[in-house]
mmCIF file of C-alpha atoms in Angstrom:
data_model
loop_
_atom_site.group_PDB
_atom_site.id
_atom_site.type_symbol
_atom_site.label_atom_id
_atom_site.label_comp_id
_atom_site.label_asym_id
_atom_site.label_seq_id
_atom_site.Cartn_x
_atom_site.Cartn_y
_atom_site.Cartn_z
ATOM 1 C CA UNK A 1 131.331 101.258 97.553
ATOM 2 C CA UNK A 2 132.149 103.437 94.659
ATOM 3 C CA UNK A 3 133.966 102.635 91.550
ATOM 4 C CA UNK A 4 135.333 104.936 89.127
ATOM 5 C CA UNK A 5 136.274 104.219 85.376
ATOM 6 C CA UNK A 6 137.731 106.170 83.017
ATOM 7 C CA UNK A 7 137.195 104.729 79.377
ATOM 8 C CA UNK A 8 138.915 105.477 76.263
ATOM 9 C CA UNK A 9 136.897 104.581 72.887
ATOM 10 C CA UNK A 10 138.632 104.361 69.642
ATOM 11 C CA UNK A 11 136.763 104.150 66.117
ATOM 12 C CA UNK A 12 137.582 101.342 63.899
ATOM 13 C CA UNK A 13 134.818 102.505 61.293
ATOM 14 C CA UNK A 14 133.222 105.999 60.553
ATOM 15 C CA UNK A 15 130.616 106.713 63.132
ATOM 16 C CA UNK A 16 127.373 108.191 61.730
ATOM 17 C CA UNK A 17 124.111 109.620 63.574
ATOM 18 C CA UNK A 18 122.233 112.748 62.601
ATOM 19 C CA UNK A 19 122.986 115.497 65.314
ATOM 20 C CA UNK A 20 121.964 118.116 63.048
ATOM 21 C CA UNK A 21 120.129 118.400 59.720
ATOM 22 C CA UNK A 22 120.727 121.390 57.567
ATOM 23 C CA UNK A 23 119.032 120.851 54.530
ATOM 24 C CA UNK A 24 120.677 118.081 52.862
ATOM 25 C CA UNK A 25 123.222 117.714 55.003
ATOM 26 C CA UNK A 26 123.227 115.383 58.217
ATOM 27 C CA UNK A 27 126.009 116.179 60.559
ATOM 28 C CA UNK A 28 127.393 114.197 63.259
ATOM 29 C CA UNK A 29 128.755 115.920 66.371
ATOM 30 C CA UNK A 30 132.039 114.878 67.761
ATOM 31 C CA UNK A 31 130.309 113.931 71.113
ATOM 32 C CA UNK A 32 128.767 110.765 71.917
ATOM 33 C CA UNK A 33 125.377 111.018 74.234
ATOM 34 C CA UNK A 34 125.323 109.226 77.590
ATOM 35 C CA UNK A 35 122.181 107.415 76.537
ATOM 36 C CA UNK A 36 123.715 105.961 73.530
ATOM 37 C CA UNK A 37 126.708 104.725 75.615
ATOM 38 C CA UNK A 38 124.479 102.937 78.087
ATOM 39 C CA UNK A 39 123.232 100.932 75.014
ATOM 40 C CA UNK A 40 126.451 100.411 73.137
ATOM 41 C CA UNK A 41 127.941 99.260 76.525
ATOM 42 C CA UNK A 42 125.445 96.837 77.180
ATOM 43 C CA UNK A 43 124.240 98.116 80.502
ATOM 44 C CA UNK A 44 120.609 98.211 79.472
ATOM 45 C CA UNK A 45 118.259 95.148 79.802
ATOM 46 C CA UNK A 46 121.095 93.200 81.228
ATOM 47 C CA UNK A 47 120.804 89.920 83.467
ATOM 48 C CA UNK A 48 124.752 90.489 84.002
ATOM 49 C CA UNK A 49 124.057 93.877 85.728
ATOM 50 C CA UNK A 50 120.994 93.247 87.264
ATOM 51 C CA UNK A 51 119.241 95.745 84.873
ATOM 52 C CA UNK A 52 116.430 93.703 83.385
ATOM 53 C CA UNK A 53 113.130 95.654 82.425
ATOM 54 C CA UNK A 54 109.661 94.502 82.205
ATOM 55 C CA UNK A 55 108.851 91.970 79.153
ATOM 56 C CA UNK A 56 106.666 94.827 77.460
ATOM 57 C CA UNK A 57 109.870 97.112 77.343
ATOM 58 C CA UNK A 58 112.366 94.535 76.711
ATOM 59 C CA UNK A 59 115.357 95.614 74.554
ATOM 60 C CA UNK A 60 117.554 92.600 74.143
ATOM 61 C CA UNK A 61 115.920 90.586 71.790
ATOM 62 C CA UNK A 62 112.868 92.497 69.857
ATOM 63 C CA UNK A 63 111.797 95.780 69.501
ATOM 64 C CA UNK A 64 108.144 95.886 68.420
ATOM 65 C CA UNK A 65 108.097 99.654 67.862
ATOM 66 C CA UNK A 66 110.821 102.159 67.052
ATOM 67 C CA UNK A 67 109.979 104.532 69.758
ATOM 68 C CA UNK A 68 112.814 105.525 72.398
ATOM 69 C CA UNK A 69 111.811 104.171 75.897
ATOM 70 C CA UNK A 70 114.704 105.953 78.076
ATOM 71 C CA UNK A 71 113.032 106.314 81.067
ATOM 72 C CA UNK A 72 111.882 102.555 81.442
ATOM 73 C CA UNK A 73 115.469 101.258 79.848
ATOM 74 C CA UNK A 74 117.811 103.487 82.358
ATOM 75 C CA UNK A 75 115.948 103.495 85.336
ATOM 76 C CA UNK A 76 117.039 100.135 86.581
ATOM 77 C CA UNK A 77 120.528 101.533 86.055
ATOM 78 C CA UNK A 78 119.875 104.157 88.577
ATOM 79 C CA UNK A 79 118.509 101.431 91.016
ATOM 80 C CA UNK A 80 122.002 99.738 90.486
ATOM 81 C CA UNK A 81 124.008 102.961 91.076
ATOM 82 C CA UNK A 82 125.664 102.663 87.637
ATOM 83 C CA UNK A 83 126.126 105.922 85.648
ATOM 84 C CA UNK A 84 127.650 106.855 82.509
ATOM 85 C CA UNK A 85 128.897 110.391 81.366
ATOM 86 C CA UNK A 86 128.755 111.578 77.584
ATOM 87 C CA UNK A 87 131.692 111.071 75.711
ATOM 88 C CA UNK A 88 134.169 113.939 74.600
ATOM 89 C CA UNK A 89 136.611 113.869 72.024
ATOM 90 C CA UNK A 90 140.171 113.649 72.483
ATOM 91 C CA UNK A 91 141.035 113.664 68.691
ATOM 92 C CA UNK A 92 138.953 113.416 65.646
ATOM 93 C CA UNK A 93 138.456 113.648 61.766
ATOM 94 C CA UNK A 94 135.393 113.991 59.792
ATOM 95 C CA UNK A 95 134.498 112.661 56.505
ATOM 96 C CA UNK A 96 131.968 114.052 53.797
ATOM 97 C CA UNK A 97 129.745 111.305 51.833
ATOM 98 C CA UNK A 98 127.270 111.877 49.459
ATOM 99 C CA UNK A 99 124.654 109.387 48.937
ATOM 100 C CA UNK A 100 121.855 108.917 46.389
ATOM 101 C CA UNK A 101 118.476 106.829 46.408
ATOM 102 C CA UNK A 102 115.977 106.185 43.823
ATOM 103 C CA UNK A 103 112.495 104.463 43.669
ATOM 104 C CA UNK A 104 112.868 100.748 43.207
ATOM 105 C CA UNK A 105 109.074 99.890 42.780
ATOM 106 C CA UNK A 106 108.819 96.876 40.499
ATOM 107 C CA UNK A 107 105.839 98.169 38.972
ATOM 108 C CA UNK A 108 104.749 101.881 38.313
ATOM 109 C CA UNK A 109 102.509 103.750 36.386
ATOM 110 C CA UNK A 110 104.598 105.604 33.683
ATOM 111 C CA UNK A 111 104.283 109.040 34.025
ATOM 112 C CA UNK A 112 106.276 112.036 32.512
ATOM 113 C CA UNK A 113 108.589 113.416 35.064
ATOM 114 C CA UNK A 114 108.709 117.116 35.615
ATOM 115 C CA UNK A 115 112.257 117.402 36.937
ATOM 116 C CA UNK A 116 115.398 114.956 36.212
ATOM 117 C CA UNK A 117 116.802 115.649 39.512
ATOM 118 C CA UNK A 118 118.136 112.765 41.754
ATOM 119 C CA UNK A 119 117.179 112.608 45.197
ATOM 120 C CA UNK A 120 120.719 112.909 47.239
ATOM 121 C CA UNK A 121 122.239 113.914 50.706
ATOM 122 C CA UNK A 122 125.446 114.388 52.383
ATOM 123 C CA UNK A 123 126.253 112.654 55.777
ATOM 124 C CA UNK A 124 129.320 114.221 57.866
ATOM 125 C CA UNK A 125 130.621 111.250 59.873
ATOM 126 C CA UNK A 126 133.548 110.616 62.322
ATOM 127 C CA UNK A 127 136.529 109.166 60.790
ATOM 128 C CA UNK A 128 138.065 106.013 62.082
ATOM 129 C CA UNK A 129 140.899 106.190 64.341
ATOM 130 C CA UNK A 130 139.044 109.098 65.935
ATOM 131 C CA UNK A 131 139.302 108.768 69.878
ATOM 132 C CA UNK A 132 137.038 109.644 72.662
ATOM 133 C CA UNK A 133 136.977 109.616 76.695
ATOM 134 C CA UNK A 134 134.067 109.123 79.223
ATOM 135 C CA UNK A 135 133.724 108.065 82.619
ATOM 136 C CA UNK A 136 131.480 105.377 84.512
ATOM 137 C CA UNK A 137 130.551 105.585 88.183
ATOM 138 C CA UNK A 138 129.314 102.543 89.790
ATOM 139 C CA UNK A 139 128.332 101.266 93.265
ATOM 140 C CA UNK A 140 129.700 97.963 92.371
ATOM 141 C CA UNK A 141 132.729 96.474 90.367
ATOM 142 C CA UNK A 142 131.821 96.408 86.719
ATOM 143 C CA UNK A 143 133.521 94.425 84.010
ATOM 144 C CA UNK A 144 133.093 96.761 80.907
ATOM 145 C CA UNK A 145 132.893 95.312 76.914
ATOM 146 C CA UNK A 146 136.306 95.870 75.005
ATOM 147 C CA UNK A 147 134.184 95.870 71.984
ATOM 148 C CA UNK A 148 131.102 97.915 71.125
ATOM 149 C CA UNK A 149 129.141 99.126 68.200
ATOM 150 C CA UNK A 150 127.784 102.618 67.722
ATOM 151 C CA UNK A 151 125.712 104.791 65.629
ATOM 152 C CA UNK A 152 123.170 104.168 62.706
ATOM 153 C CA UNK A 153 125.768 102.028 60.938
ATOM 154 C CA UNK A 154 126.304 100.163 64.175
ATOM 155 C CA UNK A 155 130.164 101.164 63.672
ATOM 156 C CA UNK A 156 132.877 99.186 65.537
ATOM 157 C CA UNK A 157 134.834 100.658 68.461
ATOM 158 C CA UNK A 158 137.366 99.615 70.964
ATOM 159 C CA UNK A 159 137.228 100.438 74.718
ATOM 160 C CA UNK A 160 140.150 100.391 76.911
ATOM 161 C CA UNK A 161 138.988 100.688 80.697
ATOM 162 C CA UNK A 162 141.344 101.875 83.204
ATOM 163 C CA UNK A 163 140.021 101.886 87.088
ATOM 164 C CA UNK A 164 140.408 105.212 89.282
ATOM 165 C CA UNK A 165 142.384 103.893 92.264
ATOM 166 C CA UNK A 166 142.405 106.880 94.417
ATOM 167 C CA UNK A 167 139.859 109.438 94.490
ATOM 168 C CA UNK A 168 138.178 111.751 97.079
ATOM 169 C CA UNK A 169 134.543 112.838 97.709
ATOM 170 C CA UNK A 170 134.614 116.448 98.332
ATOM 171 C CA UNK A 171 132.072 119.392 98.752
ATOM 172 C CA UNK A 172 132.564 122.920 97.441
ATOM 173 C CA UNK A 173 132.566 125.156 93.975
ATOM 174 C CA UNK A 174 134.285 123.627 91.072
ATOM 175 C CA UNK A 175 134.287 123.128 87.577
ATOM 176 C CA UNK A 176 133.985 120.277 85.090
ATOM 177 C CA UNK A 177 135.495 120.992 81.362
ATOM 178 C CA UNK A 178 133.722 118.024 79.565
ATOM 179 C CA UNK A 179 129.653 117.100 78.715
ATOM 180 C CA UNK A 180 127.344 116.337 80.878
ATOM 181 C CA UNK A 181 123.558 115.729 80.767
ATOM 182 C CA UNK A 182 121.714 118.732 82.489
ATOM 183 C CA UNK A 183 119.114 116.607 83.643
ATOM 184 C CA UNK A 184 121.396 114.393 85.519
ATOM 185 C CA UNK A 185 122.864 117.058 87.400
ATOM 186 C CA UNK A 186 120.971 120.064 87.652
ATOM 187 C CA UNK A 187 118.644 118.166 90.553
ATOM 188 C CA UNK A 188 121.577 117.741 92.868
ATOM 189 C CA UNK A 189 123.949 120.622 92.107
ATOM 190 C CA UNK A 190 123.559 124.542 91.832
ATOM 191 C CA UNK A 191 124.873 124.646 88.211
ATOM 192 C CA UNK A 192 125.941 128.592 87.456
ATOM 193 C CA UNK A 193 127.273 128.606 84.140
ATOM 194 C CA UNK A 194 127.974 126.222 81.044
ATOM 195 C CA UNK A 195 127.978 126.170 77.287
ATOM 196 C CA UNK A 196 125.105 124.392 75.443
ATOM 197 C CA UNK A 197 125.613 121.392 73.018
ATOM 198 C CA UNK A 198 122.468 121.157 70.849
ATOM 199 C CA UNK A 199 121.923 117.572 70.173
ATOM 200 C CA UNK A 200 118.931 114.962 70.473
ATOM 201 C CA UNK A 201 117.251 113.565 72.702
ATOM 202 C CA UNK A 202 118.649 115.879 75.416
ATOM 203 C CA UNK A 203 121.114 118.910 74.694
ATOM 204 C CA UNK A 204 124.365 118.374 76.753
ATOM 205 C CA UNK A 205 126.453 121.023 78.569
ATOM 206 C CA UNK A 206 129.929 121.598 79.018
ATOM 207 C CA UNK A 207 132.459 123.894 80.748
ATOM 208 C CA UNK A 208 130.260 123.657 83.731
ATOM 209 C CA UNK A 209 130.730 125.758 86.723
ATOM 210 C CA UNK A 210 129.042 124.428 90.100
ATOM 211 C CA UNK A 211 128.468 126.131 93.483
ATOM 212 C CA UNK A 212 128.544 124.238 96.565
ATOM 213 C CA UNK A 213 128.303 120.641 95.156
ATOM 214 C CA UNK A 214 129.811 117.046 95.919
ATOM 215 C CA UNK A 215 132.130 115.727 93.539
ATOM 216 C CA UNK A 216 134.843 113.152 93.264
ATOM 217 C CA UNK A 217 138.321 114.634 92.748
ATOM 218 C CA UNK A 218 141.131 112.336 91.089
ATOM 219 C CA UNK A 219 143.987 112.466 88.522
ATOM 220 C CA UNK A 220 143.033 111.160 85.098
ATOM 221 C CA UNK A 221 144.747 108.059 84.791
ATOM 222 C CA UNK A 222 145.557 108.373 80.926
ATOM 223 C CA UNK A 223 147.001 112.052 81.349
ATOM 224 C CA UNK A 224 148.148 114.363 83.761
ATOM 225 C CA UNK A 225 145.061 116.419 84.620
ATOM 226 C CA UNK A 226 143.190 116.716 87.947
ATOM 227 C CA UNK A 227 139.299 116.048 87.269
ATOM 228 C CA UNK A 228 136.332 117.040 89.680
ATOM 229 C CA UNK A 229 133.601 114.841 88.534
ATOM 230 C CA UNK A 230 129.886 115.598 89.827
ATOM 231 C CA UNK A 231 128.650 112.922 92.372
ATOM 232 C CA UNK A 232 125.382 111.798 92.749
ATOM 233 C CA UNK A 233 124.397 111.907 89.086
ATOM 234 C CA UNK A 234 121.530 109.910 88.174
ATOM 235 C CA UNK A 235 119.368 109.491 85.154
ATOM 236 C CA UNK A 236 116.212 111.792 85.000
ATOM 237 C CA UNK A 237 113.977 112.460 82.262
ATOM 238 C CA UNK A 238 111.546 115.363 83.309
ATOM 239 C CA UNK A 239 113.031 119.110 83.760
#
């Protein structure tokens, strides 16, 4: 049995992660990657959702190295039939913060400096009260968290979840306006056109047109729009 959840996310703190680095400017795109949402929604390595991973890849208590293990962490979600889409902005504002740093060594050899220029950078962050929307597809009923944390600063965000009560599984040509992970959709659907959103670890696509693919058709419970969300999406890691 399939369950579809429409989730609204509201920031209570500034959200920062480096989507792009332009010189000293570190810019945050107003889109939240679906990998990040899986971790933030506590779906990864969870006994509750039966997505535990091998001990050497454990995420819950201690990460011995700062190396992403998306395949090891997200494959159990495939096995449980849980999929999260990227989140798009409903409305947002940005803030620009300047930071500086210095060498805080307790003992240094005094040398004459060549230039007296402080080290600094600027971070473009998503402001509090910005709102995002994403969708969760599951083969079993889920109880999703109300409060999560996101980004480099572990920013607090509130999640409102509304289950889609009525939907139909159809096949045909359709379009989906919001972001998708191309690796997750390209193996099961014939994608004919899209716009690229450059961001790590996998660039996303939006305004996607698909030919003769399966999709769930339903009314967005939060606003008067009919959506056609691609079906059979899974996390994939090789193009």
